Coordinates of C-alpha atoms in Angstrom, one line a residue:
Chain A
A1 CA 90.3 98.0 104.2
Q2 CA 92.4 100.3 106.5
S3 CA 90.8 102.7 108.6
V4 CA 91.9 105.3 111.2
T5 CA 89.4 105.8 114.9
Q6 CA 89.6 108.6 117.0
L7 CA 87.4 107.7 119.6
D8 CA 87.5 111.2 121.1
S9 CA 86.0 113.8 119.2
Q10 CA 86.4 116.9 121.6
V11 CA 88.9 116.8 124.7
P12 CA 88.8 120.0 126.8
V13 CA 91.7 120.4 129.2
F14 CA 93.0 122.7 131.1
E15 CA 96.5 124.7 130.6
E16 CA 99.5 123.1 131.8
A17 CA 97.8 119.8 132.2
P18 CA 98.6 116.5 130.3
V19 CA 96.7 115.9 127.2
E20 CA 96.2 112.7 125.5
L21 CA 94.5 111.7 122.1
R22 CA 93.7 108.5 121.1
C23 CA 94.5 106.9 117.6
N24 CA 94.1 103.5 116.9
Y25 CA 94.2 101.8 113.3
S26 CA 93.6 98.6 111.4
S27 CA 95.3 97.3 108.8
S28 CA 96.7 94.1 107.5
V29 CA 100.2 95.4 106.3
S30 CA 103.0 97.8 107.3
V31 CA 101.3 101.6 108.1
Y32 CA 103.6 104.8 108.1
L33 CA 101.5 106.6 110.9
F34 CA 101.1 110.8 111.1
W35 CA 99.6 113.5 113.4
Y36 CA 98.7 116.4 111.7
V37 CA 97.4 119.8 113.3
Q38 CA 94.9 121.6 111.8
Y39 CA 94.0 125.6 113.1
P40 CA 90.9 127.7 111.9
N41 CA 90.9 128.3 108.5
Q42 CA 94.3 126.8 107.6
G43 CA 95.3 123.6 106.0
L44 CA 96.8 120.9 108.1
Q45 CA 100.7 121.0 109.2
L46 CA 102.6 117.5 109.7
L47 CA 103.3 117.5 113.7
L48 CA 104.9 114.3 113.6
K49 CA 105.4 110.5 111.9
Y50 CA 106.6 107.2 112.8
L51 CA 107.8 105.5 109.7
S52 CA 110.4 103.0 110.9
G53 CA 112.4 103.1 114.2
S54 CA 112.3 104.2 117.3
T55 CA 108.3 103.9 118.4
L56 CA 108.5 106.9 120.2
V57 CA 108.4 110.4 118.1
E58 CA 108.3 113.7 119.5
S59 CA 108.0 116.9 117.5
I60 CA 109.5 120.6 118.1
N61 CA 106.7 121.3 120.2
G62 CA 106.5 119.4 122.8
F63 CA 104.2 116.6 121.6
E64 CA 105.2 112.7 121.3
A65 CA 103.5 109.8 120.7
E66 CA 104.0 106.5 120.2
F67 CA 103.5 103.4 118.5
N68 CA 102.4 100.3 119.3
K69 CA 101.8 97.7 116.9
S70 CA 100.5 95.1 119.2
Q71 CA 97.8 97.5 120.2
T72 CA 97.4 99.1 116.6
S73 CA 97.5 102.3 118.7
F74 CA 99.4 106.0 117.8
H75 CA 98.6 107.8 120.8
L76 CA 99.5 111.6 120.9
R77 CA 100.4 113.4 124.5
K78 CA 101.9 116.4 125.5
P79 CA 102.5 117.2 129.1
S80 CA 101.6 120.6 129.5
V81 CA 99.7 121.8 127.6
H82 CA 99.6 126.0 126.2
I83 CA 96.6 127.9 125.4
S84 CA 97.8 128.0 121.9
D85 CA 97.8 124.5 121.2
T86 CA 93.9 124.9 121.1
A87 CA 93.6 122.8 117.6
E88 CA 91.8 120.1 115.5
Y89 CA 94.2 117.1 115.7
F90 CA 93.6 114.4 112.8
C91 CA 95.6 111.0 112.9
A92 CA 96.6 109.2 109.8
V93 CA 98.0 106.0 108.4
Y94 CA 99.8 105.6 104.8
T95 CA 99.9 101.9 103.4
S96 CA 102.6 101.4 101.7
G97 CA 101.4 100.1 98.6
T98 CA 98.0 102.0 98.2
Y99 CA 100.2 105.7 97.7
K100 CA 97.2 107.2 100.3
Y101 CA 96.4 108.3 103.7
I102 CA 93.4 107.8 105.6
F103 CA 92.7 110.4 108.3
G104 CA 90.9 109.6 111.2
T105 CA 87.6 111.9 112.0
G106 CA 89.6 114.4 114.4
T107 CA 89.4 115.3 117.9
R108 CA 89.4 119.2 118.8
L109 CA 91.2 119.6 121.1
K110 CA 90.3 123.2 124.0
V111 CA 92.7 124.3 126.3
L112 CA 91.4 126.0 128.9
A113 CA 92.5 129.4 131.0
Chain B
E1 CA 110.8 127.4 99.4
A2 CA 107.1 128.7 98.8
G3 CA 103.9 126.6 100.1
V4 CA 101.3 124.4 98.3
A5 CA 98.9 127.8 96.9
Q6 CA 95.1 127.9 96.8
S7 CA 92.7 130.3 94.9
P8 CA 90.3 131.0 95.8
R9 CA 90.0 130.7 99.6
Y10 CA 86.2 131.0 100.1
K11 CA 83.3 131.0 97.3
I12 CA 79.8 130.8 97.3
I13 CA 77.3 129.8 94.9
E14 CA 74.1 128.2 94.3
K15 CA 73.3 125.2 93.9
R16 CA 73.3 123.6 90.1
Q17 CA 76.4 126.7 89.6
S18 CA 79.7 125.1 88.5
V19 CA 83.1 126.1 90.3
A20 CA 86.2 125.3 90.2
F21 CA 89.5 125.7 92.4
W22 CA 93.1 125.8 91.4
C23 CA 96.1 124.9 93.6
N24 CA 99.8 125.3 92.6
P25 CA 102.2 122.5 94.9
I26 CA 105.4 123.2 96.4
S27 CA 107.9 123.3 93.2
G28 CA 109.2 119.8 92.2
H29 CA 106.5 117.7 93.9
A30 CA 105.2 115.1 91.6
T31 CA 102.2 113.8 93.7
L32 CA 99.2 115.8 94.4
Y33 CA 95.9 114.9 96.2
W34 CA 93.2 116.8 96.7
Y35 CA 90.4 116.4 99.5
Q36 CA 87.2 117.1 100.6
Q37 CA 86.9 117.9 104.1
I38 CA 83.3 118.2 105.3
L39 CA 82.6 119.9 108.7
G40 CA 83.5 118.2 111.8
Q41 CA 85.2 115.1 109.5
G42 CA 88.8 114.3 108.3
P43 CA 89.8 114.7 104.8
K44 CA 88.5 112.4 102.4
L45 CA 90.9 111.5 99.1
L46 CA 89.1 112.8 96.0
I47 CA 92.1 112.1 93.5
Q48 CA 95.9 111.3 93.4
F49 CA 97.9 112.4 90.5
Q50 CA 101.6 111.5 90.0
N51 CA 103.4 114.2 87.5
N52 CA 100.3 114.4 85.0
G53 CA 98.8 111.0 85.4
V54 CA 95.6 110.2 87.9
V55 CA 96.8 107.4 90.3
D56 CA 93.4 107.1 92.4
D57 CA 90.1 108.4 91.4
S58 CA 88.0 106.1 93.1
Q59 CA 86.3 108.3 95.7
L60 CA 85.6 111.0 92.9
P61 CA 82.2 111.7 91.9
K62 CA 82.4 111.5 88.1
D63 CA 78.9 112.4 87.3
R64 CA 79.9 116.0 88.8
F65 CA 83.8 116.3 89.9
S66 CA 86.6 116.5 87.4
A67 CA 89.8 117.4 88.0
E68 CA 93.4 117.5 85.2
R69 CA 97.2 118.3 86.4
L70 CA 97.7 119.7 82.7
K71 CA 102.2 119.4 82.8
G72 CA 102.3 117.8 86.3
V73 CA 102.3 121.5 87.9
D74 CA 99.2 123.0 89.0
S75 CA 95.8 121.0 88.9
T76 CA 92.1 122.4 88.8
L77 CA 89.2 121.0 90.4
K78 CA 85.7 121.3 89.0
I79 CA 82.2 120.5 90.0
Q80 CA 79.5 120.8 87.9
P81 CA 76.3 120.8 88.7
A82 CA 77.1 122.0 92.5
K83 CA 75.0 120.4 95.3
L84 CA 74.3 121.3 98.8
E85 CA 76.2 118.2 99.9
D86 CA 79.3 119.7 98.0
S87 CA 79.8 122.5 100.9
A88 CA 82.5 121.4 102.8
V89 CA 87.0 122.6 102.4
Y90 CA 88.7 121.4 99.7
L91 CA 92.3 120.9 100.3
C92 CA 95.0 120.4 97.7
A93 CA 98.5 118.6 99.3
S94 CA 101.6 117.9 97.8
R95 CA 104.3 115.1 98.0
A96 CA 107.9 114.7 96.8
G97 CA 107.6 112.1 95.6
T98 CA 107.3 107.8 96.1
D99 CA 110.2 108.2 98.8
S100 CA 108.8 110.8 100.7
Y101 CA 105.8 110.3 103.4
E102 CA 105.1 113.9 104.0
Q103 CA 102.5 115.8 102.5
Y104 CA 102.2 119.5 101.9
F105 CA 98.5 121.0 102.6
G106 CA 97.6 124.0 101.4
P107 CA 95.3 126.3 103.4
G108 CA 91.9 124.9 101.6
T109 CA 89.3 126.5 99.6
R110 CA 86.1 126.7 101.7
L111 CA 82.9 126.4 99.6
T112 CA 79.3 127.2 100.7
V113 CA 76.0 125.7 98.3
T114 CA 73.5 128.0 98.7

């Protein structure tokens, strides 16, 4: 069965410092990978996705994630975080043929001034 | 383009009462999902519709939960009777079709069962 592991439940980081949020998945078939961000009292918003092609994908607000098939990982990184990046981040896997998404338990990013 | 709409945003009920949530997906989106998000956890799929047919309801507690998507547009999710452990945020998401992998989420309904 497919699963997604986000080992870090909380990540505190100072403003303008770099951050990496880790995501590992397990699947025996090809997958599509996603990062979603959830601000308080809001639904999830798609941050970035990997479907195919370049293994490095970027978002418009400076986040990037790299698909590593051999390590079954899709870690999210940002070189310099802002206070406004404080939110919960969810990694998700979509397995072709199942039509469904499996979400990790989330990582709460807290950016400190 | 209007996003996914959900109502109500908040609901407080006592255990054993019933409750219903409504979702209106993005116009033209064929696939609709209902998720349950318990505090501190990721969203868990309850049911998936493709147009007005059920694709997957394997994780829906059918003894108390029901959902429908009449005419393949908006959808309702009902809980009857509610239990304390049903306290969660119920998220609705829609997706254009099988060739599109992006889900769009509504703001969610926060249910508190006392």
